[in-house]
Structure formats: C-alpha cells, structure tokens
Tab-separated table of C-alpha atoms in Angstrom:
chain	number	residue	atom	x	y	z
A	297	MET	CA	-35.696	-123.666	72.266
A	298	PRO	CA	-33.447	-125.261	74.931
A	299	LEU	CA	-29.755	-125.550	74.202
A	300	THR	CA	-28.515	-129.004	73.297
A	301	LEU	CA	-24.922	-130.204	73.212
A	302	PRO	CA	-23.593	-130.481	69.630
A	303	GLU	CA	-22.478	-133.970	68.649
A	304	ASP	CA	-18.930	-132.799	67.987
A	305	PHE	CA	-18.595	-130.764	71.182
A	306	GLY	CA	-15.160	-131.372	72.656
A	307	ASN	CA	-13.390	-131.207	69.324
A	308	THR	CA	-11.399	-128.111	70.243
A	309	PRO	CA	-8.632	-127.098	67.835
A	310	LYS	CA	-6.558	-125.764	70.751
A	311	ARG	CA	-4.901	-128.978	71.908
A	312	GLU	CA	-2.067	-127.243	73.747
A	313	LEU	CA	-2.645	-124.701	76.486
A	314	LYS	CA	-0.055	-123.108	78.743
A	315	ILE	CA	-1.662	-122.767	82.161
A	316	PRO	CA	-0.334	-119.968	84.390
A	317	GLU	CA	1.945	-121.090	87.174
A	318	GLY	CA	0.122	-121.450	90.463
A	319	MET	CA	-3.378	-121.254	88.973
A	320	ASN	CA	-5.779	-123.347	91.032
A	321	LYS	CA	-9.017	-121.376	91.032
A	322	LEU	CA	-10.015	-119.347	87.982
A	323	LEU	CA	-12.675	-116.644	87.699
A	324	MET	CA	-13.642	-115.862	84.115
A	325	GLN	CA	-15.613	-112.750	83.259
A	326	VAL	CA	-18.062	-113.742	80.519
A	327	CYS	CA	-20.047	-111.433	78.269
A	328	CYS	CA	-22.373	-113.874	76.508
A	329	ALA	CA	-22.803	-117.491	75.440
A	330	PRO	CA	-21.582	-116.993	71.826
A	331	CYS	CA	-18.257	-115.611	73.083
A	332	CYS	CA	-17.943	-118.462	75.598
A	333	GLY	CA	-18.632	-121.553	73.530
A	334	ALA	CA	-15.205	-122.284	72.048
A	335	VAL	CA	-13.377	-121.189	75.210
A	336	LEU	CA	-15.449	-123.427	77.463
A	337	GLU	CA	-14.997	-126.323	75.063
A	338	CYS	CA	-11.239	-125.756	75.305
A	339	PHE	CA	-11.447	-125.718	79.099
A	340	LYS	CA	-13.402	-128.964	79.094
A	341	TYR	CA	-10.723	-130.596	76.958
A	342	HIS	CA	-7.959	-129.429	79.319
A	343	ASN	CA	-9.900	-130.263	82.508
A	344	ILE	CA	-10.113	-126.654	83.698
A	345	SER	CA	-13.199	-125.642	85.637
A	346	PRO	CA	-13.522	-121.846	85.821
A	347	THR	CA	-16.304	-120.076	87.631
A	348	LEU	CA	-18.177	-117.867	85.156
A	349	PHE	CA	-18.699	-114.276	86.278
A	350	PHE	CA	-21.473	-112.549	84.335
A	351	TYR	CA	-20.770	-108.939	85.243
A	352	ASN	CA	-22.055	-106.770	82.365
A	353	PRO	CA	-23.803	-103.554	83.495
A	354	ASN	CA	-23.138	-102.151	80.018
A	355	ILE	CA	-25.745	-104.398	78.385
A	356	HIS	CA	-28.942	-102.459	77.786
A	357	PRO	CA	-31.900	-102.376	77.734
A	358	ARG	CA	-32.861	-104.793	80.485
A	359	ASN	CA	-34.613	-107.295	78.213
A	360	GLU	CA	-31.416	-107.582	76.138
A	361	TYR	CA	-29.411	-108.129	79.317
A	362	GLU	CA	-31.822	-110.829	80.485
A	363	LYS	CA	-31.711	-112.690	77.146
A	364	ARG	CA	-27.921	-112.871	77.253
A	365	ARG	CA	-27.828	-113.680	80.970
A	366	ASP	CA	-30.371	-116.470	80.724
A	367	GLU	CA	-28.668	-118.085	77.739
A	368	LEU	CA	-25.321	-117.949	79.551
A	369	ILE	CA	-26.865	-119.614	82.606
A	370	GLU	CA	-28.364	-122.327	80.408
A	371	LEU	CA	-24.991	-122.956	78.757
A	372	ALA	CA	-23.183	-123.068	82.105
A	373	LYS	CA	-25.656	-125.617	83.445
A	374	LEU	CA	-25.435	-127.714	80.301
A	375	LEU	CA	-21.635	-127.860	80.525
A	376	GLY	CA	-21.456	-128.169	84.292
A	377	PHE	CA	-19.669	-124.892	85.103
A	378	ASP	CA	-20.344	-122.821	88.216
A	379	TYR	CA	-21.522	-119.275	87.576
A	380	ILE	CA	-22.074	-116.023	89.452
A	381	ILE	CA	-24.600	-113.375	88.417
A	382	PRO	CA	-24.052	-110.058	90.252
A	383	GLU	CA	-27.011	-107.718	90.668
A	384	TYR	CA	-27.792	-105.788	87.505
A	385	ASP	CA	-27.250	-102.076	88.111
A	386	PRO	CA	-26.432	-100.097	84.941
A	387	LYS	CA	-26.654	-96.621	86.470
A	388	PRO	CA	-22.999	-96.403	87.662
A	389	TRP	CA	-21.838	-97.639	84.266
A	390	PHE	CA	-23.776	-94.884	82.470
A	391	ALA	CA	-22.172	-92.327	84.783
A	392	LYS	CA	-18.669	-93.619	84.003
A	393	VAL	CA	-19.071	-93.353	80.225
A	394	LYS	CA	-20.827	-89.982	80.275
A	395	GLY	CA	-19.353	-87.781	77.560
A	396	LEU	CA	-18.182	-90.787	75.542
A	397	GLU	CA	-21.529	-91.643	73.972
A	398	LYS	CA	-20.396	-90.931	70.401
A	399	GLU	CA	-17.121	-92.839	70.636
A	400	PRO	CA	-16.741	-95.596	68.017
A	401	GLU	CA	-16.214	-99.263	68.757
A	402	ARG	CA	-12.673	-99.784	70.147
A	403	GLY	CA	-12.638	-96.139	71.264
A	404	ALA	CA	-12.328	-94.492	74.668
A	405	ARG	CA	-15.764	-95.649	75.832
A	406	CYS	CA	-14.740	-99.280	75.360
A	407	SER	CA	-11.589	-98.710	77.415
A	408	VAL	CA	-13.645	-97.313	80.282
A	409	CYS	CA	-16.144	-100.166	79.958
A	410	PHE	CA	-13.440	-102.847	79.968
A	411	GLY	CA	-11.740	-101.200	82.910
A	412	ASP	CA	-14.939	-101.239	84.942
A	413	ARG	CA	-15.685	-104.889	84.226
A	414	MET	CA	-12.128	-106.145	84.720
A	415	LEU	CA	-11.724	-104.296	88.012
A	416	ALA	CA	-15.014	-105.694	89.318
A	417	THR	CA	-13.908	-109.189	88.277
A	418	ALA	CA	-10.482	-108.880	89.905
A	419	MET	CA	-11.992	-107.479	93.112
A	420	TYR	CA	-14.448	-110.368	93.322
A	421	ALA	CA	-11.607	-112.802	92.654
A	422	LYS	CA	-9.548	-111.309	95.488
A	423	GLN	CA	-12.454	-111.308	97.923
A	424	HIS	CA	-13.378	-114.939	97.205
A	425	GLY	CA	-10.032	-116.658	96.978
A	426	PHE	CA	-9.545	-117.040	93.226
A	427	SER	CA	-5.912	-117.346	92.190
A	428	HIS	CA	-6.394	-115.841	88.687
A	429	PHE	CA	-8.953	-114.150	86.467
A	430	THR	CA	-9.508	-113.926	82.729
A	431	THR	CA	-12.226	-112.845	80.285
A	432	THR	CA	-13.965	-113.775	77.048
A	433	LEU	CA	-14.254	-110.133	75.963
A	434	ALA	CA	-11.466	-110.343	73.387
A	435	THR	CA	-12.964	-113.348	71.583
A	436	SER	CA	-15.104	-111.020	69.477
A	437	ARG	CA	-13.671	-109.592	66.274
A	438	TRP	CA	-15.283	-106.274	67.257
A	439	LYS	CA	-13.034	-105.929	70.290
A	440	ASN	CA	-9.415	-104.840	70.532
A	441	LYS	CA	-7.418	-107.374	72.545
A	442	LYS	CA	-4.813	-104.778	73.504
A	443	GLN	CA	-7.574	-102.679	75.073
A	444	VAL	CA	-8.961	-105.669	76.946
A	445	ASP	CA	-5.510	-106.722	78.153
A	446	ALA	CA	-4.695	-103.173	79.299
A	447	ALA	CA	-7.835	-103.228	81.438
A	448	GLY	CA	-6.967	-106.673	82.784
A	449	ILE	CA	-3.418	-105.668	83.702
A	450	ALA	CA	-4.655	-102.474	85.382
A	451	ALA	CA	-7.078	-104.576	87.442
A	452	GLN	CA	-4.245	-106.961	88.295
A	453	GLU	CA	-2.110	-104.068	89.514
A	454	ALA	CA	-4.987	-102.675	91.561
A	455	THR	CA	-5.832	-105.958	93.303
A	456	GLY	CA	-2.782	-108.189	93.111
A	457	VAL	CA	-4.750	-110.985	91.436
A	458	PRO	CA	-2.964	-112.244	88.286
A	459	TYR	CA	-4.676	-111.676	84.952
A	460	TRP	CA	-4.491	-114.559	82.462
A	461	SER	CA	-4.103	-112.833	79.097
A	462	GLU	CA	-4.441	-115.907	76.882
A	463	ASP	CA	-5.505	-115.073	73.322
A	464	TRP	CA	-8.761	-117.017	72.921
A	465	ARG	CA	-8.924	-116.195	69.204
A	466	ARG	CA	-5.815	-118.049	68.024
A	467	GLU	CA	-5.175	-121.639	66.984
A	468	GLY	CA	-8.523	-122.065	65.286
A	469	LEU	CA	-10.717	-120.786	68.103
A	470	VAL	CA	-12.324	-118.038	66.005
A	471	THR	CA	-13.480	-120.543	63.390
A	472	ARG	CA	-14.619	-122.900	66.141
A	473	ARG	CA	-16.462	-120.064	67.851
A	474	TYR	CA	-18.646	-119.470	64.806
A	475	GLU	CA	-19.203	-123.176	64.261
A	476	LEU	CA	-20.511	-123.528	67.799
A	477	VAL	CA	-22.687	-120.426	67.506
A	478	LYS	CA	-24.509	-122.189	64.666
A	479	GLU	CA	-24.534	-125.624	66.271
A	480	PHE	CA	-25.890	-124.351	69.587
A	481	ASN	CA	-28.199	-121.952	67.707
A	482	PHE	CA	-27.354	-119.146	70.119
A	483	TYR	CA	-29.440	-115.977	70.311
A	484	ASN	CA	-28.500	-113.657	67.426
A	485	GLN	CA	-27.023	-110.511	68.952
A	486	LEU	CA	-27.131	-107.402	66.785
A	487	TYR	CA	-24.772	-105.170	68.793
A	488	CYS	CA	-22.033	-105.554	71.387
A	489	GLY	CA	-24.250	-104.719	74.347
A	490	CYS	CA	-24.367	-101.031	75.198
A	491	ILE	CA	-27.001	-98.791	73.679
A	492	TYR	CA	-24.365	-96.453	72.282
A	493	SER	CA	-22.919	-99.211	70.112
A	494	ARG	CA	-26.484	-100.059	69.099
A	495	ASP	CA	-27.356	-96.447	68.220
A	496	ASN	CA	-24.068	-95.777	66.448
A	497	ASN	CA	-24.506	-98.938	64.406
A	498	ALA	CA	-28.056	-97.899	63.507
A	499	THR	CA	-26.770	-94.494	62.415
A	500	ARG	CA	-24.028	-96.036	60.252
A	501	THR	CA	-26.529	-98.395	58.656
A	502	ALA	CA	-28.942	-95.549	57.958
A	503	ASP	CA	-26.171	-93.336	56.555
A	504	ALA	CA	-25.085	-96.117	54.210
A	505	ALA	CA	-28.650	-96.537	53.016
A	506	ILE	CA	-29.066	-92.786	52.538
A	507	LYS	CA	-25.895	-92.569	50.449
A	508	SER	CA	-27.253	-95.255	48.151
A	509	ILE	CA	-30.382	-93.185	47.393
A	510	LYS	CA	-30.167	-90.821	44.419
A	511	GLY	CA	-31.944	-87.472	44.285
A	512	PRO	CA	-32.078	-84.068	46.018
A	513	ALA	CA	-34.469	-85.236	48.741
A	514	THR	CA	-31.735	-87.306	50.349
A	515	LYS	CA	-29.848	-84.275	51.657
A	516	ASP	CA	-32.448	-83.742	54.414
A	517	ILE	CA	-32.690	-87.366	55.478
A	518	SER	CA	-31.086	-88.441	58.756
A	519	MET	CA	-31.775	-91.301	61.098
A	520	SER	CA	-30.541	-92.790	64.357
A	521	ALA	CA	-31.983	-95.034	67.028
A	522	THR	CA	-32.378	-91.996	69.275
A	523	ALA	CA	-34.156	-90.027	66.554
A	524	MET	CA	-36.541	-92.914	66.108
A	525	GLY	CA	-37.645	-92.661	69.727
A	526	GLU	CA	-35.201	-95.168	71.227
A	527	SER	CA	-33.733	-92.698	73.715
A	528	CYS	CA	-32.282	-93.546	77.112
A	529	SER	CA	-32.840	-91.769	80.401
A	530	CYS	CA	-31.649	-92.562	83.897
A	531	SER	CA	-33.668	-92.045	87.060
A	532	GLU	CA	-32.388	-92.449	90.597
A	533	ASP	CA	-33.137	-96.172	90.464
A	534	MET	CA	-32.724	-97.359	86.886
A	535	CYS	CA	-31.799	-96.480	83.335
A	536	HIS	CA	-34.683	-96.918	80.909
A	537	CYS	CA	-34.079	-97.407	77.198
C-alpha cells in the first residue's frame, strides 16, 4: 500500500532546534523510514532540507534491504527530500565484523558497524561539498547514542566534516516517532538489520520459550536461526542468507 501523508504531519513536538554554525548543506545517513519519520517532520517544520544517504550494507538478506530501501525512497519522494542510494555491497561489511557475530546489541559489533557507516557518510559529504553530516541511527531505543556519537566524531576527525550530534530522541520525538510509524503504516521490522541481530534475537526468543516448558525433555532442546537452516555464506561476489 502506498504511503500517504498523515493529516497531522507537521505537528512536531520539537519547536526549537539549535542549528550548527555554518551549516548550509546537510547529509543525513538514514537507516529506515520508521527511524526517519519524526526527524524529517522536524526538519520540515524548521525549513531544513537534508539529503538522505541510505548507506546500510549491514542490512541482510537482500530482500530485507530492498524493503527498507524502497520504503525510504517512497517517504523521501512524498516529503520532497533528495536522497542517495549507494550500491549495495555487504561483503566488506561482513569482513569487518568477522569474529563479532555473537556480540549482543550495543556491543562491539555495533561499534564497528556504526564506524563503517559514519565514515562512509562523512567521506561522501567531503567529496560532494556538504558542510555537515548527521544520522538517524540513534533514534531507535535499541541503539546506544554514545556509540553512535563516538563513530560520528571519529568520522569527523578522519574527514574534517563536522558531525551534528543532535539527540533526535528528546523533546517528545520518541513518542512522535511511534505515532508516525502507525500513521504511515510503515513496514514492520523485526530486527535492527544485520543477520546476527536477527539470529541472536531468534535464539533469545527460543531460549525464553524453552525455559517456560516443564519436563526433562527440555534439556536437549536448542534453537537458533542458523540451526533452522537460515545460515549465511559469502562468495566472491555476494553474501547469501
């Protein structure tokens, strides 16, 4: 079903926004439409027109990536924001997080992932004349803003492009985020994006279910997405999951 603009769109709770000095061209790394809704509404209210940069090689498998990409494009068109979609190539990302597959959410794997995405965003910003960059990554309650900001600052130091570290969760934006998710009827995402978060979540869910079962047979029960045949392998050209 096509996205339609909610009747109350524009009613952002964030009526005051301190814009960084000298900002005239903003590149915003975006992870998905649900994380963008309240932030883009806020930008509309304050007459800020960022270019949306959908760089997310962590999202897997490909059909999941395409669902999130296509919905983001539809939202950007609906709201009149420019967007950039780099080529999807997950193989380098898998190489960077090798050995961190079992890390929990907000662990070392997330730090590496954020670092990769923020550096790519800052490099693109530098190469194409953007004065600043920011991200919607920390809008999710599953993400650690300090981790995201550390990656943004490291990318700033590496490129010289200022990172705008505004907290897009404060001043009512979290509540507004979830209101807009329902009003837009965004695609229901069941994990953050990478298959390791998906598999770890499946394992936790299965373990919780197993613990609720009484009886001796439960001691031999185990389950994970990988055990159920949802494994991932990378060839020279692509990662298949």
